[in-house]
PDB file of C-alpha atoms in Angstrom:
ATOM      1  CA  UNK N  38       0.000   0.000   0.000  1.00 54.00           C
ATOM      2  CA  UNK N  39       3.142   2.451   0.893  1.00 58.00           C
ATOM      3  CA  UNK N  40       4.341   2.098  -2.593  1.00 64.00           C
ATOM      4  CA  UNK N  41       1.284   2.727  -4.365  1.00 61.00           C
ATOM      5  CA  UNK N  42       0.645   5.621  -2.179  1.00 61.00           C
ATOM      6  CA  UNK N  43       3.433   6.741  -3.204  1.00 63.00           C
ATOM      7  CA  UNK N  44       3.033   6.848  -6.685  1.00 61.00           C
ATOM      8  CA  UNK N  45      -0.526   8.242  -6.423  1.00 57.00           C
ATOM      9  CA  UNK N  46       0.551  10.894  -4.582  1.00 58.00           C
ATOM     10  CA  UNK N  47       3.303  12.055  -7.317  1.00 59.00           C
ATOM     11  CA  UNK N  48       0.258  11.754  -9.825  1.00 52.00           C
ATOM     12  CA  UNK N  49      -1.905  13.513  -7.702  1.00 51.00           C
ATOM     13  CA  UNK N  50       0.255  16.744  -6.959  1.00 54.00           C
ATOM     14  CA  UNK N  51       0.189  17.513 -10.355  1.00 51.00           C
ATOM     15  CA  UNK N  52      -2.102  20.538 -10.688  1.00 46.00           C
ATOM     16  CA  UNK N  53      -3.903  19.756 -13.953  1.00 46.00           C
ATOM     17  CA  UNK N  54      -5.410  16.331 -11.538  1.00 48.00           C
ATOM     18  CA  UNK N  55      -7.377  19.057  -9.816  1.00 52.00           C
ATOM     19  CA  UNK N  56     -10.738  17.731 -11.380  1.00 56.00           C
ATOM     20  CA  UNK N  57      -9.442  14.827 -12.587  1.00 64.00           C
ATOM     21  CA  UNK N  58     -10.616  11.244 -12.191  1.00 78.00           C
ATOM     22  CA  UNK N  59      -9.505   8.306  -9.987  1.00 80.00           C
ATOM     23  CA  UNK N  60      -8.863   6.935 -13.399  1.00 84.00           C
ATOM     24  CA  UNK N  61      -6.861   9.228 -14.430  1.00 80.00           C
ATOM     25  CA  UNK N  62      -4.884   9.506 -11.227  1.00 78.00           C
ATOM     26  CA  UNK N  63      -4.459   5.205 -11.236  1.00 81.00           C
ATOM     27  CA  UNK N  64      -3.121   5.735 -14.862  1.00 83.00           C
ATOM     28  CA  UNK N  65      -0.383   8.379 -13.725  1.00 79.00           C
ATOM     29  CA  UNK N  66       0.459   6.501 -11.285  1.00 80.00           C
ATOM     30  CA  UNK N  67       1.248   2.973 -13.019  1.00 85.00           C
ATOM     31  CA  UNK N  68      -2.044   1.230 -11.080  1.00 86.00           C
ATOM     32  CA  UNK N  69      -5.002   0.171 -11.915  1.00 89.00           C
ATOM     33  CA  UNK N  70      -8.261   1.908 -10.795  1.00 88.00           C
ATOM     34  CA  UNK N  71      -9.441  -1.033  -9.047  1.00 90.00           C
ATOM     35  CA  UNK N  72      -6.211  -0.975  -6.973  1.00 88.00           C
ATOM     36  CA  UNK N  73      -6.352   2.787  -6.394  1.00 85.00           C
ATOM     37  CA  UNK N  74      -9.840   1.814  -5.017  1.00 88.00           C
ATOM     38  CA  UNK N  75      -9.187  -0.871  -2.822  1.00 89.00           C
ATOM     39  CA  UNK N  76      -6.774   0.652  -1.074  1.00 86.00           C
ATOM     40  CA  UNK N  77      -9.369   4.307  -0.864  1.00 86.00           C
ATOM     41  CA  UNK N  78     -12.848   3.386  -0.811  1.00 86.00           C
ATOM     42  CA  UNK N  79     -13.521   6.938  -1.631  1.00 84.00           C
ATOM     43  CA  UNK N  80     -11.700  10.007  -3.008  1.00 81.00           C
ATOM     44  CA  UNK N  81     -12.041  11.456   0.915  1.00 86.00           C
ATOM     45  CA  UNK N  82      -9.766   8.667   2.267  1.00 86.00           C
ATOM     46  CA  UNK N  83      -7.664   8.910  -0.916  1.00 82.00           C
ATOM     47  CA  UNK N  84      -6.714  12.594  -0.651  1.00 80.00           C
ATOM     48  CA  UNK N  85      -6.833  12.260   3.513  1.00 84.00           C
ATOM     49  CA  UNK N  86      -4.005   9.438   2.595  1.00 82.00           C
ATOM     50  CA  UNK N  87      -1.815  11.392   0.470  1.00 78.00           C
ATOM     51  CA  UNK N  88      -2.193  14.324   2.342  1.00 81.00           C
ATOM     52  CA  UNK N  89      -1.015  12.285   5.788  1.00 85.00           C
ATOM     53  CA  UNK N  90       2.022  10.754   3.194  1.00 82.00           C
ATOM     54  CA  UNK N  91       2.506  14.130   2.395  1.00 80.00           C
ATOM     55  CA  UNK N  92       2.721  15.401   5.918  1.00 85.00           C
ATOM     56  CA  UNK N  93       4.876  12.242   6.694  1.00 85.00           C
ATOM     57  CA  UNK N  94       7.495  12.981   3.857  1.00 83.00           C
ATOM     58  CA  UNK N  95       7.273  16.610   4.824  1.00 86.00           C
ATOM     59  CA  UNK N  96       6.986  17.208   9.040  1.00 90.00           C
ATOM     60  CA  UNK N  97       7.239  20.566  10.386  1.00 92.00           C
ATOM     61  CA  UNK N  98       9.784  21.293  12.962  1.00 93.00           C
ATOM     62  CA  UNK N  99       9.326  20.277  16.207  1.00 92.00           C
ATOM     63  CA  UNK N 100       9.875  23.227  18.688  1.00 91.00           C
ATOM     64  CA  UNK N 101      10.648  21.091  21.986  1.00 91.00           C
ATOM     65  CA  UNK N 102      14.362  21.127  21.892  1.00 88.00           C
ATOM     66  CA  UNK N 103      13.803  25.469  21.819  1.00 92.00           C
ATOM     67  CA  UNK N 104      11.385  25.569  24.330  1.00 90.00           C
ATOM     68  CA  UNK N 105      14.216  24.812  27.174  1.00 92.00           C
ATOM     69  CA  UNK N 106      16.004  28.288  26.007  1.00 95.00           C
ATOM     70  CA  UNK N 107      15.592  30.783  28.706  1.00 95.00           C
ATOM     71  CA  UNK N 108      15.717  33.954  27.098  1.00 96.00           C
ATOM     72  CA  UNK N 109      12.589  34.430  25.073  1.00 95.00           C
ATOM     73  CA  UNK N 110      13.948  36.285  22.714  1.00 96.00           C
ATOM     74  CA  UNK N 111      16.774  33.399  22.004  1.00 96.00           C
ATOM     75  CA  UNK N 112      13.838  30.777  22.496  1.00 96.00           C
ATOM     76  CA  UNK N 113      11.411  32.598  20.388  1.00 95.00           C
ATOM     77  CA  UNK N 114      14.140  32.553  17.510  1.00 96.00           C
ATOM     78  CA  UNK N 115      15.046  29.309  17.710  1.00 96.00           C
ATOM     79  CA  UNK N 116      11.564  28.097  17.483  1.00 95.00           C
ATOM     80  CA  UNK N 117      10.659  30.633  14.318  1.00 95.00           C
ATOM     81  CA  UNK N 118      13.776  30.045  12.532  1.00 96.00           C
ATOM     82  CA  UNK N 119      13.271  26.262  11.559  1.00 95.00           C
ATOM     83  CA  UNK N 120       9.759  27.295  10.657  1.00 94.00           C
ATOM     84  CA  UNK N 121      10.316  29.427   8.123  1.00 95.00           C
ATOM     85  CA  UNK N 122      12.990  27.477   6.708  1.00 94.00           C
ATOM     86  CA  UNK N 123      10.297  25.000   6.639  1.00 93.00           C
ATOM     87  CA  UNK N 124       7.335  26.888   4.938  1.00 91.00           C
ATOM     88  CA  UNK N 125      10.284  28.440   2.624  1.00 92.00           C
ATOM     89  CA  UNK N 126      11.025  24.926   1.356  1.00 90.00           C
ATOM     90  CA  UNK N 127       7.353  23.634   0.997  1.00 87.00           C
ATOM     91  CA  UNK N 128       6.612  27.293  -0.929  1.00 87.00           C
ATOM     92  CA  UNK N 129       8.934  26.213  -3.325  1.00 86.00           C
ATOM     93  CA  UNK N 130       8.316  22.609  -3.606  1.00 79.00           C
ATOM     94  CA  UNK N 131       4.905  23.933  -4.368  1.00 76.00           C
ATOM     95  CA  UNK N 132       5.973  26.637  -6.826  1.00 79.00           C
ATOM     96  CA  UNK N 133       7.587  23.829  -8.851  1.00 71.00           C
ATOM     97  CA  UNK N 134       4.931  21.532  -9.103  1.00 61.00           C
TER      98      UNK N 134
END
């Protein structure tokens, strides 16, 4: 199931998919429809799925190692900083899709 994930979710972040079919997204992915099915009953728990993958492949920073900083200044940088590094690299992931 990881793999075909996978390769649905590389066909489905390409933007022309936006209205597209579960057919169309099986096809781009190298599946069949019935497969792309049984593994998402419906296109809610298919795009819930890639969107957890996604979110997997792609996990924010996680502030807890900043939090200990005393000075709040020092602690509030250290805690921003990763994030926008972060949403820097996901704006331009998205930019080249």
């Amino acid at each position: 199931m990881t793999s075909t994930l996978a390769r649905t979710n590389r066909a489905g972040s390409d933007p022309s998919l936006g209205r597209g079919t579960v057919a169309e997204i099986a096809r781009r992915a190298g599946v069949s429809r019935l497969t792309v099915y049984n593994h998402f009953p419906d296109e809610y728990q298919l795009f819930a799925a890639c969107g957890d993958h996604w979110l997997a492949l792609n996990s924010p920073p996680h502030p807890s190692a900043a939090l200990a900083i005393e000075d709040p200044a020092e602690r509030l940088r250290a805690v921003l900083q990763p994030f926008y590094c972060w949403y820097l690299r996901i704006a331009v992931a998205a930019l080249s899709v």
